[in-house]
Each structure stands twice: as C-alpha cells, then as structure tokens.
GROMACS .gro file of C-alpha atoms in nm:
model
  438
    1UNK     CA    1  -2.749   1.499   1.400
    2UNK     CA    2  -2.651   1.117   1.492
    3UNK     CA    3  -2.696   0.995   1.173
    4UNK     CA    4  -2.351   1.221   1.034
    5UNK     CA    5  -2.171   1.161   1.375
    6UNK     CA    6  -2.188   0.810   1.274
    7UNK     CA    7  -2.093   0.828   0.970
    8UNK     CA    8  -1.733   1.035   1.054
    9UNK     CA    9  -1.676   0.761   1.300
   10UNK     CA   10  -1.738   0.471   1.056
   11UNK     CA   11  -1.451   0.652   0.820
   12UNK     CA   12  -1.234   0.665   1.093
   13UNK     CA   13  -1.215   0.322   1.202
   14UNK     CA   14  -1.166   0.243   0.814
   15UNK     CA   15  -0.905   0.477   0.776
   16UNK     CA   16  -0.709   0.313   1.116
   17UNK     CA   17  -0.790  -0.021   1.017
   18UNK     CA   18  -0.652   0.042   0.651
   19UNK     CA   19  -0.322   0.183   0.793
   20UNK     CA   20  -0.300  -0.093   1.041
   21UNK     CA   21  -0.287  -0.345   0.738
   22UNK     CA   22  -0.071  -0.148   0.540
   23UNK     CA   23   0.181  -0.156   0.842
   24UNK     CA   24   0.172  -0.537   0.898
   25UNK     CA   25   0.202  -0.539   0.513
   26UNK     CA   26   0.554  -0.327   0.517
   27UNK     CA   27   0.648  -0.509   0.791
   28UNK     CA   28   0.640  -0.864   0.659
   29UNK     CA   29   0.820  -0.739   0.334
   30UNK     CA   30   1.104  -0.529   0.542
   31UNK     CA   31   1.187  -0.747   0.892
   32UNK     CA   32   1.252  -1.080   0.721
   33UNK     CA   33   1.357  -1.064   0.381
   34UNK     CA   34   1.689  -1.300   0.239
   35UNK     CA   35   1.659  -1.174  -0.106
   36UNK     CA   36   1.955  -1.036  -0.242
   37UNK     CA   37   1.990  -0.817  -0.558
   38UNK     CA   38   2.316  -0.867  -0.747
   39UNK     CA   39   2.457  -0.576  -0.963
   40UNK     CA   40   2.740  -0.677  -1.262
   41UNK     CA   41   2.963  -0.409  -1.371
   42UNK     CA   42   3.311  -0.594  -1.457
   43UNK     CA   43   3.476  -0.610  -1.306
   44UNK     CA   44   3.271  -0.524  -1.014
   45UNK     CA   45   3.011  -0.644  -0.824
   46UNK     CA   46   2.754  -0.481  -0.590
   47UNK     CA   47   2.514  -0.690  -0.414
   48UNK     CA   48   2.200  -0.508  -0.191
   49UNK     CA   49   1.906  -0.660  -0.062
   50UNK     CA   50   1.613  -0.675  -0.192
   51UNK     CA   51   1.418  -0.475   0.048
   52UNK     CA   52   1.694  -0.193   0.014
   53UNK     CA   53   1.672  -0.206  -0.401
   54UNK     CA   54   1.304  -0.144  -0.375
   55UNK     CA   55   1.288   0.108  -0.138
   56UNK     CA   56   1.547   0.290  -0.359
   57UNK     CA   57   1.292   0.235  -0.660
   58UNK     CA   58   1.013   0.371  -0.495
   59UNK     CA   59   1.250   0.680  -0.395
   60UNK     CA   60   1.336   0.741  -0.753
   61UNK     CA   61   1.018   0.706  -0.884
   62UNK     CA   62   0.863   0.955  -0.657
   63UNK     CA   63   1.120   1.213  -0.694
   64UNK     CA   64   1.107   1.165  -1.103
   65UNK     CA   65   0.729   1.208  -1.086
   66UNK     CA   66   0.772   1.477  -0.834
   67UNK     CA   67   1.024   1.650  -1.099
   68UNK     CA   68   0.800   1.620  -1.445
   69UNK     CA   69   0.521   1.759  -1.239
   70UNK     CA   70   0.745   2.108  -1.109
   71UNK     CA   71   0.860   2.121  -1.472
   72UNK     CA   72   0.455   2.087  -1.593
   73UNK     CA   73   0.386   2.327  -1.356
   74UNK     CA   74   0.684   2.591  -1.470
   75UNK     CA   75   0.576   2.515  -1.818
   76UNK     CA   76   0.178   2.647  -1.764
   77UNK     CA   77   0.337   2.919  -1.559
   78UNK     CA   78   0.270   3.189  -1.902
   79UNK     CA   79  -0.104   3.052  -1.983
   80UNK     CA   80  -0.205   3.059  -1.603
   81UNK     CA   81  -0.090   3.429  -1.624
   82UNK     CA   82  -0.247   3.433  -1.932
   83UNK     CA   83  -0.542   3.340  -1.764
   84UNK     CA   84  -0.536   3.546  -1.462
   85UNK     CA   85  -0.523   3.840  -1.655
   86UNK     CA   86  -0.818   3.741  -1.888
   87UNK     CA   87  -0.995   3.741  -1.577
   88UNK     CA   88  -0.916   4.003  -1.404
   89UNK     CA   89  -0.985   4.207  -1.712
   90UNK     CA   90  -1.335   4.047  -1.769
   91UNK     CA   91  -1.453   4.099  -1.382
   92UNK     CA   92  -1.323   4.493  -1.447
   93UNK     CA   93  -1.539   4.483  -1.801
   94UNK     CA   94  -1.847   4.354  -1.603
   95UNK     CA   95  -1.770   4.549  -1.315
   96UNK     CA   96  -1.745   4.883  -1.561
   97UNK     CA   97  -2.058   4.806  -1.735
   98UNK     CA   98  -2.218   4.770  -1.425
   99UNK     CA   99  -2.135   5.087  -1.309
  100UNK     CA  100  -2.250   5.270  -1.638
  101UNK     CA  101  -2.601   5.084  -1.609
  102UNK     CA  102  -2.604   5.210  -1.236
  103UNK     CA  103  -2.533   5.587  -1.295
  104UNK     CA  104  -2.745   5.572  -1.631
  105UNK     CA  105  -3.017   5.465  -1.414
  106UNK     CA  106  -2.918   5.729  -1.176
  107UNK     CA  107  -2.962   5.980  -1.427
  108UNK     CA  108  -2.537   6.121  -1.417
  109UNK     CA  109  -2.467   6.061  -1.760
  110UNK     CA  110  -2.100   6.203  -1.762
  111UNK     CA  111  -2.037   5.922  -1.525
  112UNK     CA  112  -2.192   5.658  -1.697
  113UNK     CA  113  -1.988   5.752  -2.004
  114UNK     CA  114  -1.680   5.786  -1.867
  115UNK     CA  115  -1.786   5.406  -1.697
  116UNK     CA  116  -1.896   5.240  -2.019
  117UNK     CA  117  -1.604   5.373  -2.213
  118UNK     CA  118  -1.371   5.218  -1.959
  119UNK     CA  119  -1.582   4.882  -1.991
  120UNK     CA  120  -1.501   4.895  -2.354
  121UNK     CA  121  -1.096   4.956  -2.297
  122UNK     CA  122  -1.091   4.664  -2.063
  123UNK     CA  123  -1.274   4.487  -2.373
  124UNK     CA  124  -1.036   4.579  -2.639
  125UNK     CA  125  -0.763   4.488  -2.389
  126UNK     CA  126  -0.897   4.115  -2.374
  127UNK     CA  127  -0.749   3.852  -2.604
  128UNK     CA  128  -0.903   3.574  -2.489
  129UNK     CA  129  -1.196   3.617  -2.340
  130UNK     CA  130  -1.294   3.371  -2.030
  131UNK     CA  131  -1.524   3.073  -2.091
  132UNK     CA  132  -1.896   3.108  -2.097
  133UNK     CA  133  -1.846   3.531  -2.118
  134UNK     CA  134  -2.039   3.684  -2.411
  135UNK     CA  135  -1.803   3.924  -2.526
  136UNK     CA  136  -2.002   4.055  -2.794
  137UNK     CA  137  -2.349   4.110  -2.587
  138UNK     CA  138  -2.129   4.308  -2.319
  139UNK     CA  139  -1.932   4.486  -2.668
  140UNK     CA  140  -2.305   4.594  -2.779
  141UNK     CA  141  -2.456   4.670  -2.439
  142UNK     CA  142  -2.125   4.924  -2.334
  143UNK     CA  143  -2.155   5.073  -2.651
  144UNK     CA  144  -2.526   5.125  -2.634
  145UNK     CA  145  -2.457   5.257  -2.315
  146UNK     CA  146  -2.240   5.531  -2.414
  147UNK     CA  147  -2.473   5.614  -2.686
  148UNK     CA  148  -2.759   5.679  -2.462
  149UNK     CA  149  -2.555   5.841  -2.243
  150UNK     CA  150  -2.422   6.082  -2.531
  151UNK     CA  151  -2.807   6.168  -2.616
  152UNK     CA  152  -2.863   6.251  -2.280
  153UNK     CA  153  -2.520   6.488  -2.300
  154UNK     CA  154  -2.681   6.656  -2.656
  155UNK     CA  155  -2.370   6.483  -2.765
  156UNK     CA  156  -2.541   6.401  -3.076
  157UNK     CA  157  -2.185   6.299  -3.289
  158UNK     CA  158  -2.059   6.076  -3.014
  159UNK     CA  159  -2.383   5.931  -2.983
  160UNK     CA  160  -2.382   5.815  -3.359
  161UNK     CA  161  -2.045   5.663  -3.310
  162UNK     CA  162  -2.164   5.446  -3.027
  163UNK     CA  163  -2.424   5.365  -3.223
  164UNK     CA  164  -2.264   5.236  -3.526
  165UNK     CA  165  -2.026   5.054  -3.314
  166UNK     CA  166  -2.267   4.901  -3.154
  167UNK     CA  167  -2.525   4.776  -3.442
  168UNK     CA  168  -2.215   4.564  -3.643
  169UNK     CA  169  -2.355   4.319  -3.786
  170UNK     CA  170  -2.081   4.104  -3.644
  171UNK     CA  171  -2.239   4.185  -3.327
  172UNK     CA  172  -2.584   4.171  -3.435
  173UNK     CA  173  -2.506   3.763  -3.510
  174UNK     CA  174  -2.383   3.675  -3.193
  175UNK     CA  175  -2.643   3.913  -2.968
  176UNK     CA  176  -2.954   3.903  -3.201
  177UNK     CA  177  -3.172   4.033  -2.854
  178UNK     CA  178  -2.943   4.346  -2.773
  179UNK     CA  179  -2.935   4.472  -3.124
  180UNK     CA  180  -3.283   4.452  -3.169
  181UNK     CA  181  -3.284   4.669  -2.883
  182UNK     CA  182  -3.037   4.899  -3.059
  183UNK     CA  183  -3.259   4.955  -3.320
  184UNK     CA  184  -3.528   5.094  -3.113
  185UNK     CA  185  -3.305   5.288  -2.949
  186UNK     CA  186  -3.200   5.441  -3.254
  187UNK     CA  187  -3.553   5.466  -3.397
  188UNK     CA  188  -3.632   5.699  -3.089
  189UNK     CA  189  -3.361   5.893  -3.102
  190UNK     CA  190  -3.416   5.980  -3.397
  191UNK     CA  191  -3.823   6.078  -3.365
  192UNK     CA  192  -3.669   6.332  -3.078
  193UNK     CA  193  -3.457   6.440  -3.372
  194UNK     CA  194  -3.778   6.430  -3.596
  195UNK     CA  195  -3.568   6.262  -3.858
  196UNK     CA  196  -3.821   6.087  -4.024
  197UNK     CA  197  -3.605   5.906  -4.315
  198UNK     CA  198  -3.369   5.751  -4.036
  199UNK     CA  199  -3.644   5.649  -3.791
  200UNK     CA  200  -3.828   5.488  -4.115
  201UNK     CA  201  -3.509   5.331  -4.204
  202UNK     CA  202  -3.444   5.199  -3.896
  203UNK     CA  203  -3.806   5.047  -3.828
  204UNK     CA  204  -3.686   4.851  -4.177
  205UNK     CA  205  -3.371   4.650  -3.984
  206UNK     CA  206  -3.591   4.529  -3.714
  207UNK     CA  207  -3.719   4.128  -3.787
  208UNK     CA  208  -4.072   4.065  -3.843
  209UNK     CA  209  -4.158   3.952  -3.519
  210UNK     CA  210  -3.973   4.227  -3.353
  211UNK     CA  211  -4.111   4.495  -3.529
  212UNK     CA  212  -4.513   4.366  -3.396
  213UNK     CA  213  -4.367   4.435  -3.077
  214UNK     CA  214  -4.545   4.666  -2.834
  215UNK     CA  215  -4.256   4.925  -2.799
  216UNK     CA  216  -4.192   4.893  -3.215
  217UNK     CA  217  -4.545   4.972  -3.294
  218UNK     CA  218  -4.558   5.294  -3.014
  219UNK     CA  219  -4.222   5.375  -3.229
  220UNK     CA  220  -4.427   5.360  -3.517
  221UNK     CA  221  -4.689   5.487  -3.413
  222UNK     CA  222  -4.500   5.850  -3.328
  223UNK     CA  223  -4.327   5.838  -3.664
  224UNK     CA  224  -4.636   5.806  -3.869
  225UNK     CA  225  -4.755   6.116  -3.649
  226UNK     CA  226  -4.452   6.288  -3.696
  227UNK     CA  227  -4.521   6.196  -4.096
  228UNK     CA  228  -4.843   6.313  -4.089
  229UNK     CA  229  -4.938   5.987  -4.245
  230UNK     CA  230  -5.311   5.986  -4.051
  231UNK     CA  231  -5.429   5.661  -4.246
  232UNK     CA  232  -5.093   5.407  -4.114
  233UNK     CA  233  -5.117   5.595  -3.776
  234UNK     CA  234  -5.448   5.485  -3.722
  235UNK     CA  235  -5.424   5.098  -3.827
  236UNK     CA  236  -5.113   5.099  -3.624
  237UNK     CA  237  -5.331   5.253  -3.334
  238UNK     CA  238  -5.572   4.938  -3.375
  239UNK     CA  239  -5.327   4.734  -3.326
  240UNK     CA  240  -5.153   4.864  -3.040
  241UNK     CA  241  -5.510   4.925  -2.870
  242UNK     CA  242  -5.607   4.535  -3.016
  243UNK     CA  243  -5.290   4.452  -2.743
  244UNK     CA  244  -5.390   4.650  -2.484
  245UNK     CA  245  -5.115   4.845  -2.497
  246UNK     CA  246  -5.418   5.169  -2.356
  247UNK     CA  247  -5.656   5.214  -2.099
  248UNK     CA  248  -6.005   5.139  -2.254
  249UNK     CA  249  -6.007   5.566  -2.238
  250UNK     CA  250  -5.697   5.652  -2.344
  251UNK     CA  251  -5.700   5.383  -2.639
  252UNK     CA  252  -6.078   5.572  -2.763
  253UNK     CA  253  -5.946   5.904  -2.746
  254UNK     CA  254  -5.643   5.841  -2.955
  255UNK     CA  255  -5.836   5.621  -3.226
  256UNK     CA  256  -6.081   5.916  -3.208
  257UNK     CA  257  -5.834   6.170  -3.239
  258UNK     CA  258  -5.649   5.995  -3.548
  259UNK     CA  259  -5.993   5.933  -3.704
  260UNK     CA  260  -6.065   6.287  -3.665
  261UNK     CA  261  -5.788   6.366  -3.833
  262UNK     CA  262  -5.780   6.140  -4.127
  263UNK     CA  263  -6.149   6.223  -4.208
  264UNK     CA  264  -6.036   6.611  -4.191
  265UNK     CA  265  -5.768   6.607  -4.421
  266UNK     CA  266  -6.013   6.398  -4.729
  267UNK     CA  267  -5.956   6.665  -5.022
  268UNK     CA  268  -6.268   6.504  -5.230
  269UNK     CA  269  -6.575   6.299  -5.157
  270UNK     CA  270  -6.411   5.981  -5.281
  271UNK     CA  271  -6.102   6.035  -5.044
  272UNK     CA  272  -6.362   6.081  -4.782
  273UNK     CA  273  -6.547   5.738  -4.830
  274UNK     CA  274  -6.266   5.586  -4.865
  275UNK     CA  275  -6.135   5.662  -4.504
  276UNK     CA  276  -6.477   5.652  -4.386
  277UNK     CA  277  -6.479   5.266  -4.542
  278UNK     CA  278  -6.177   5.196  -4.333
  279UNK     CA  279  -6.304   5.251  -4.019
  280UNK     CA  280  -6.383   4.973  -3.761
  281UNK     CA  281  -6.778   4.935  -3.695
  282UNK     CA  282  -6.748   5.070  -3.341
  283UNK     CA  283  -6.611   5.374  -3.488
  284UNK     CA  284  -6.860   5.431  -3.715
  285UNK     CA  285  -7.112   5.471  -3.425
  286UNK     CA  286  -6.867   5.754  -3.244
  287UNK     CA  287  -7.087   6.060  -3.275
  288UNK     CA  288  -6.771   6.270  -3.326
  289UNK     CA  289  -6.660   6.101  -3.595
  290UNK     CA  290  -6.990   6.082  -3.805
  291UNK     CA  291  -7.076   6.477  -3.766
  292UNK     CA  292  -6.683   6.517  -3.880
  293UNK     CA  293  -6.733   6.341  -4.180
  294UNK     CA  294  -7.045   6.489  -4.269
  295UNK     CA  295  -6.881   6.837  -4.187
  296UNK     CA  296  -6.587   6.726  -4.429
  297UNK     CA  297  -6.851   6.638  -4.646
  298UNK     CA  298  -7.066   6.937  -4.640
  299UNK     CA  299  -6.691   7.175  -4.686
  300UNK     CA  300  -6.601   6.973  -4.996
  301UNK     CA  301  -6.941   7.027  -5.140
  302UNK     CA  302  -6.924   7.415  -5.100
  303UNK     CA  303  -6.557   7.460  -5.206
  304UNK     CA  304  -6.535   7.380  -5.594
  305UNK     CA  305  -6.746   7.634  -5.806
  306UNK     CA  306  -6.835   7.358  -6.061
  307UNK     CA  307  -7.000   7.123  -5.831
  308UNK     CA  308  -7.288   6.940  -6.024
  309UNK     CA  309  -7.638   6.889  -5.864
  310UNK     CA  310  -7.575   6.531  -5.904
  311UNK     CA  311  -7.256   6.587  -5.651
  312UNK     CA  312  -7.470   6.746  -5.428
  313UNK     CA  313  -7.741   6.514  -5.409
  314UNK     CA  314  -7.517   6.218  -5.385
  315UNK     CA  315  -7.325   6.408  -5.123
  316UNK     CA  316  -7.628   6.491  -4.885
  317UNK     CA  317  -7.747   6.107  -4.922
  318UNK     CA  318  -7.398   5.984  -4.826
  319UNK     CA  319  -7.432   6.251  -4.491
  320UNK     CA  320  -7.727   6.077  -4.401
  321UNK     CA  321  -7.570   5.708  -4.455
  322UNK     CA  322  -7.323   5.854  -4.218
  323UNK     CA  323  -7.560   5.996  -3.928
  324UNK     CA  324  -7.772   5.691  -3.919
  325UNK     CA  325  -7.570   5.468  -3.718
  326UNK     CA  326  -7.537   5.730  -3.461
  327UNK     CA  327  -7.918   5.839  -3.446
  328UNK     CA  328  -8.043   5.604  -3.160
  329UNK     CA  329  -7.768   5.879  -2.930
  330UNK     CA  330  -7.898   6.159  -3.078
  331UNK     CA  331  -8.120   6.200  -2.778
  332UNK     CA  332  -7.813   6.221  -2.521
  333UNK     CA  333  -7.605   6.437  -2.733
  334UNK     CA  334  -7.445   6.713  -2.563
  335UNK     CA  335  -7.585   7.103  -2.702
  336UNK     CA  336  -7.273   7.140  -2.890
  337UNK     CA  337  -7.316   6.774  -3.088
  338UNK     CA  338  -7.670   6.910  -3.121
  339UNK     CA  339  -7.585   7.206  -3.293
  340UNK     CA  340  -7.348   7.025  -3.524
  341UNK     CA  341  -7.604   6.768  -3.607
  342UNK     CA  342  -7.841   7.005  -3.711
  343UNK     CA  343  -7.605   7.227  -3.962
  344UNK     CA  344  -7.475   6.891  -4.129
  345UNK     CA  345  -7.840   6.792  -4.124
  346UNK     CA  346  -7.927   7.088  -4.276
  347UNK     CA  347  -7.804   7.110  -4.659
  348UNK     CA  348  -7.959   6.790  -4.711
  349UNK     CA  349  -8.315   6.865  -4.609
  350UNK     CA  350  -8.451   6.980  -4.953
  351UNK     CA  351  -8.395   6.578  -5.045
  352UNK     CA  352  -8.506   6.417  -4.728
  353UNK     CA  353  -8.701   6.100  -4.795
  354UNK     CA  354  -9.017   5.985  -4.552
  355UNK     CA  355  -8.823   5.789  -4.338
  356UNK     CA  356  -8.602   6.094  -4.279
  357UNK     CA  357  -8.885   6.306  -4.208
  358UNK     CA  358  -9.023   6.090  -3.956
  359UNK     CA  359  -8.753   6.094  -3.769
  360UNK     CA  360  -8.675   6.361  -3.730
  361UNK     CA  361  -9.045   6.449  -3.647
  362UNK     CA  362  -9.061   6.180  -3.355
  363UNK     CA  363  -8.705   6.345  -3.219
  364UNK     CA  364  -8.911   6.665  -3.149
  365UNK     CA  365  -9.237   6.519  -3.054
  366UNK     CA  366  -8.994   6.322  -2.769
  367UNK     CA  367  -8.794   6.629  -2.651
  368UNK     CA  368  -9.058   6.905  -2.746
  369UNK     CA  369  -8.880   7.206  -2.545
  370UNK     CA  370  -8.532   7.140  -2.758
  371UNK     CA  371  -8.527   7.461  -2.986
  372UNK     CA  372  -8.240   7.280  -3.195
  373UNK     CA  373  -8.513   7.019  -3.274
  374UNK     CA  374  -8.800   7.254  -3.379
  375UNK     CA  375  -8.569   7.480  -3.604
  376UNK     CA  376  -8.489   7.138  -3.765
  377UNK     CA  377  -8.867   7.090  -3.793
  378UNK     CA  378  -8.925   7.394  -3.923
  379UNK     CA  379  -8.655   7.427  -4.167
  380UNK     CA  380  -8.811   7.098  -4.282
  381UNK     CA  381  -9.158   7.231  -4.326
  382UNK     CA  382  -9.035   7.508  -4.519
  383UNK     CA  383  -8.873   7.310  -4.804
  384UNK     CA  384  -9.216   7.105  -4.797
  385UNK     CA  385  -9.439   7.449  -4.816
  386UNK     CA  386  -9.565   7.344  -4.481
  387UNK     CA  387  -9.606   7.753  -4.404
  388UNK     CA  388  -9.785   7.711  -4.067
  389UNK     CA  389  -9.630   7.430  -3.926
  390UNK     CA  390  -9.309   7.597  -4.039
  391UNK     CA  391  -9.372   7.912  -3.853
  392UNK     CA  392  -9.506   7.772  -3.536
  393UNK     CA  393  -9.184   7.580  -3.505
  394UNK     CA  394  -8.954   7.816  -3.609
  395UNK     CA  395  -9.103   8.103  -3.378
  396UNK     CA  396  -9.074   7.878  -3.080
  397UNK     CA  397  -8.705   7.812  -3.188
  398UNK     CA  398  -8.635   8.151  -3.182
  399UNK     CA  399  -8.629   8.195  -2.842
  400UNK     CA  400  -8.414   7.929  -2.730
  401UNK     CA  401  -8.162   7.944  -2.948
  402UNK     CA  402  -7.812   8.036  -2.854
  403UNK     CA  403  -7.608   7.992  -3.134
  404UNK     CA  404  -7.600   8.248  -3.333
  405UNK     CA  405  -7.604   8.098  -3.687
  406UNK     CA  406  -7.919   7.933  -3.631
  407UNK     CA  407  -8.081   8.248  -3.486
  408UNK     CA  408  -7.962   8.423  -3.767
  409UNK     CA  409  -8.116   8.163  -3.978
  410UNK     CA  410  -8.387   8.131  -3.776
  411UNK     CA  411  -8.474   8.483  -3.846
  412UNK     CA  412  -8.423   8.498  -4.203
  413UNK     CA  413  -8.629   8.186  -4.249
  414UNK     CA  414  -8.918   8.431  -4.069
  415UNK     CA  415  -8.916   8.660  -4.283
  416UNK     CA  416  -8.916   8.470  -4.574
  417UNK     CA  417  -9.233   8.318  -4.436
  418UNK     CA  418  -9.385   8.639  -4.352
  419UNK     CA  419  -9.309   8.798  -4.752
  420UNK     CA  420  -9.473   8.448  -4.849
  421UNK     CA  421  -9.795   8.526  -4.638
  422UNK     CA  422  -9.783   8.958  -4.731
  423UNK     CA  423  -9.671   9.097  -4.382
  424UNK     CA  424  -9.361   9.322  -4.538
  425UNK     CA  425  -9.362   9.493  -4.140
  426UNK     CA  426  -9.283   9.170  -3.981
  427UNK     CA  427  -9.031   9.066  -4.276
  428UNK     CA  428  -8.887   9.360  -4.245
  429UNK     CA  429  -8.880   9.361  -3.869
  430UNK     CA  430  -8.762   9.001  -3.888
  431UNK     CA  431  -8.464   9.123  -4.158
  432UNK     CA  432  -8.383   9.370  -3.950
  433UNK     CA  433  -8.293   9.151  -3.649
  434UNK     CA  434  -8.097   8.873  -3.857
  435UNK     CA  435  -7.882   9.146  -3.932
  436UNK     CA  436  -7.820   9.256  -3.564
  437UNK     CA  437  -7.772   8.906  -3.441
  438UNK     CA  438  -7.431   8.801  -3.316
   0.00000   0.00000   0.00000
C-alpha cells in the first residue's frame, strides 16, 4: 500500500514544481519586456508591446482551434447518430436472439418465434452493422431459430421458409459452422417427416468432414432405417459404434439387430453369403446371427420347387461353415438357441462328415441328460442305419422334449424304426401319438 502512496506524491511535487517554472517563465517574459510591435497602415500607425501582441496571438489561436474543432464536431454530428443507432439496433438484435434461444430452450415456442422474428427486423433495419458483429452468423442463427420453432408449432410451411432463408449460400460463406448445423437440422426434420429424398439430399450438402460427424452419421443412420437399406445401416452402425458413440450393450444389440435383419431379407443363397461375407469377425461368432443365417439358409433351400441336389448339398455345407465358429458356446446356449441349433442342424445331417459326427457325439457324451442333444444323436444314427443306437437315443429324447416339432419328429422317427425292426403295434402306437402332439 506504500509503494502507490508514494508514487501519487512523487506526481504531485512534479506537477507543483512544473507549474512553479512555468510561472517564473511567464513572469520574466510579461514584468519586464521593452519590445514594441509597430503596425503600418498609412497613414496610420499602431504601436503595442510585444508582450500584449503575443498574448493576443495566443488568444486567436486558441479560439480558431477552439472554432474548427465545434465545426468538426457539428460536422460528425449525422455519422455519430448514424452510429448510435447501428448500435442500439445491434444490442436489440443480440438481445432478441437471446431471448428466442432462452424460450426455445424453455420449450414456449410461440415466444421464441415471435423473439427471433423481431431479431431479424432489427437485422433488416441495420445498414451498417457495428465492427467486429457477424451479421450473417446472427442472420442464420435467428432464422434457424424460427425454423425450429415453427417445427415445434407443426408449422411445417413457415418452417421451410426459415429454412431456406437461412441455408443462402451467401450465408453459408460467411458462417460455414452454423450452416452446417442447418443442414442437420433440416436432415432431421425431415426423417420426422420420413421424407427420405430430402433427408438424402440434404446429407449430400454437408462437407466431407462434417458429414463423419457423430450427429451426421446417427442422421444417417435413421435414414438408412427409414430406407430399409439394412446393408449401409449396418456399416454406418460400425462406424458410429467404432466412435463410441454406444454403450458396449447398446452398440451389440443394434449391430445385432441390423445384422439380423440384413441376413433375413437375402432372397438367394448368393445374396446370403454375400452379407454373411460382410460381417466383422466378432459378428460371425454371435450365436444369433449364425442360427439366422443358417435359418435363412435352410428357408431359401425349401422355397423354389426346382432346387437341384447340388443346391442342397452346397447349402447344408455352407450351414455348417456358418455354425462352426459358434460351436465352442454351444454348451451355454440358452434352450431356445438349442432348439434352433438343432432344426438348422438338422437338414444337413444326411451329409455330415466325421468330424461333424464327432462332435456332435462328444456334445452329448458332455451334457448326457440334454434331450435336444440325444434327438440330434439319434437323428444322426438313423441316416447312418445305426437302428439301436438310434432308438436308445431317440426314446430317451422323447421324454424331455418340449418343443413340439421335435416331439413330433421324435415320434415319427420311432416308428419308422419300429416298421424297420417289424413291430407294426408300436409304429402304429408311435404314429398315433405324432399325430396328437401339439
């Protein structure tokens, strides 16, 4: 606190000692001063002294410097006014806009209309916008404003003026950030309005790096949904989920969900592979997605009446190129991805190499009790004319099956086995209760 008190008393010494010297200075030139100024007009004469000459110069000089500056000053009079008003009218703009960000926040849209629409009449207003004010971002943003607000209103016609207004591309040059942000704007609106063609369009106008954005690709995203276009839905899922724009959960289930559906809508075997090739290697191993594709698989294969044996054939091999990636889980499937297994399974057993067959053999020797595993067993045996180890397993499967396809199956596969051994009773008997299964 000294150090400043010192300092104020330093200048004010300076200042008194400065005036002092000026005062001895004025005095020496005004107490004792001879000079005399002489002034010719013939034929007259005026002489003055010096001291009065130059105090008369100084005079005149002051009030002549005095009068150019009031007539300066009267001059800018019009361009300060100018100026004010420029003001005034941009702190009403901001002040507008401000207020139509507040109540759209607020959620009272009729407000923040009325607000931005104001902000834009103070706009139009201004002719020469203040220094260092970005007329055209705040142009863009009140305009933008009013458009969301007219969405929110159902106003769909004023919201499509707005929104024309406010992507110009004389605006889009001077506030490249903002209309970018239009144009997702727009592409939203226009998914509510499931206007495919517009949102598509609109995804177009957005840069390159804009467009990679997280918000662009969820924008995507719902378009290609809304398109039905499985196939771009899921690479743009990838690369949303590559971002982390998901949980770890919710970024599974949708890939799973899109997967599911791209695999489901294959209308031939080729189609099939095809989407099956384009899936990621972790995907590939989703138990869901494998018995799906060997479902699809299995549904093409029984649909067209002139299906070759060679289509079959290579059809049940590519079923099992599916399922093997997933077999090390088949022990921790659920009973519904157990059932599922074994009816895609199923078709193909008729053609099931030795490597197959073991398999399958060690699944039921390590989960003995699991009927789903002994009907598989036994459906096997029967193909290879292994009668008694068929029956054995298919008897015991018959009792803990609850589906009732495979006990239906189950049952006819009996009685096939007891016509091939001469018991018609128990084929018959065994008929008889395939047909009353449900």
């Amino acid at each position: 606190m000294r150090r400043p008190q010192q300092q104020g008393a330093m200048r004010g010494v300076i200042w008194l000692l400065a005036m002092a010297a000026m005062a001895m200075a004025l005095a020496l030139l005004m107490g004792d001063n001879h000079a005399i100024v002489s002034l010719f007009w013939p034929p007259y004469r005026l002489d003055a002294s010096f001291n009065l000459v130059l105090a008369v110069l100084l005079l005149s000089f002051v009030v002549f410097y005095v009068g150019l500056r009031g007539i300066a000053r009267l001059r800018e009079l019009p361009g300060r006014a100018r100026e004010w008003r420029s003001r005034q009218l941009t702190r009403s703009a901001i002040s507008a806009l401000m207020d139509a960000l507040s109540f759209q926040l607020a959620g009272r849209f009729v407000r923040a209309h009325a607000s931005a629409k104001q902000a834009l009449q103070h706009m139009d207003d201004l002719q020469e916008p203040s220094a260092g004010i970005r007329i055209e971002q705040m142009r863009l943003l009140a305009n933008l404003l009013a458009a969301e607000s007219a969405q929110a209103l159902q106003n769909r016609t004023s919201r499509d003026d707005y929104l024309g207004a406010a992507l110009q591309p004389a605006l889009a040059k001077s506030a490249a950030d903002a209309h970018e942000g239009a144009l997702l704007r727009a592409v939203r609106w226009a998914v509510e309005d499931r206007n495919i063609a517009v949102a598509r369009a609109r995804l177009a106008e957005l840069p390159h790096g804009a467009g990679r954005r997280i918000q662009a690709l969820r924008l995507r995203l719902r378009v290609a949904q809304l398109d039905s276009a499985v196939t771009e839905a899921l690479e743009v899922a990838r690369l949303l989920n590559k971002h982390r724009a998901f949980s770890p959960e919710a970024g599974r289930s949708l890939l799973r969900g899109l997967a599911l559906d791209a695999l489901r809508q294959a209308h031939d075997l080729a189609q099939l592979q095809a989407v099956w090739g384009k899936l990621a290697p972790s995907e590939k191993t989703m138990p869901e997605l494998a018995l799906a594709a060997a479902e699809q698989a299995n549904a093409l294969m029984a649909r067209p009446p002139d299906v070759t044996e060679e289509d079959r054939l290579a059809s049940g091999r590519q079923v099992l190129a599916w399922l093997e990636p997933i077999w090390p889980q088949v022990g921790s499937l659920d009973a519904a991805e157990q059932r599922r297994l074994v009816l895609v399974i199923e078709p193909a057993l008729a053609d099931l190499d030795s490597t197959w067959l073991s398999r399958i053999e060690r699944l039921q020797q390590e989960q003995p009790g699991n009927p789903c595993w002994q009907y598989l067993v036994g459906q096997a045996c029967m193909h290879r004319r292994l009668w008694g180890k068929a029956a054995m397993q298919l008897g015991q499967a018959r009792h803990g099956l609850k589906d009732p396809i495979l006990r239906r199956r189950t049952w006819c596969a009996l009685a096939r086995l007891a016509e091939q051994r001469g018991d018609a009773e128990a084929a018959l008997a065994a008929w008889q209760t395939a047909a009353q299964v449900e």
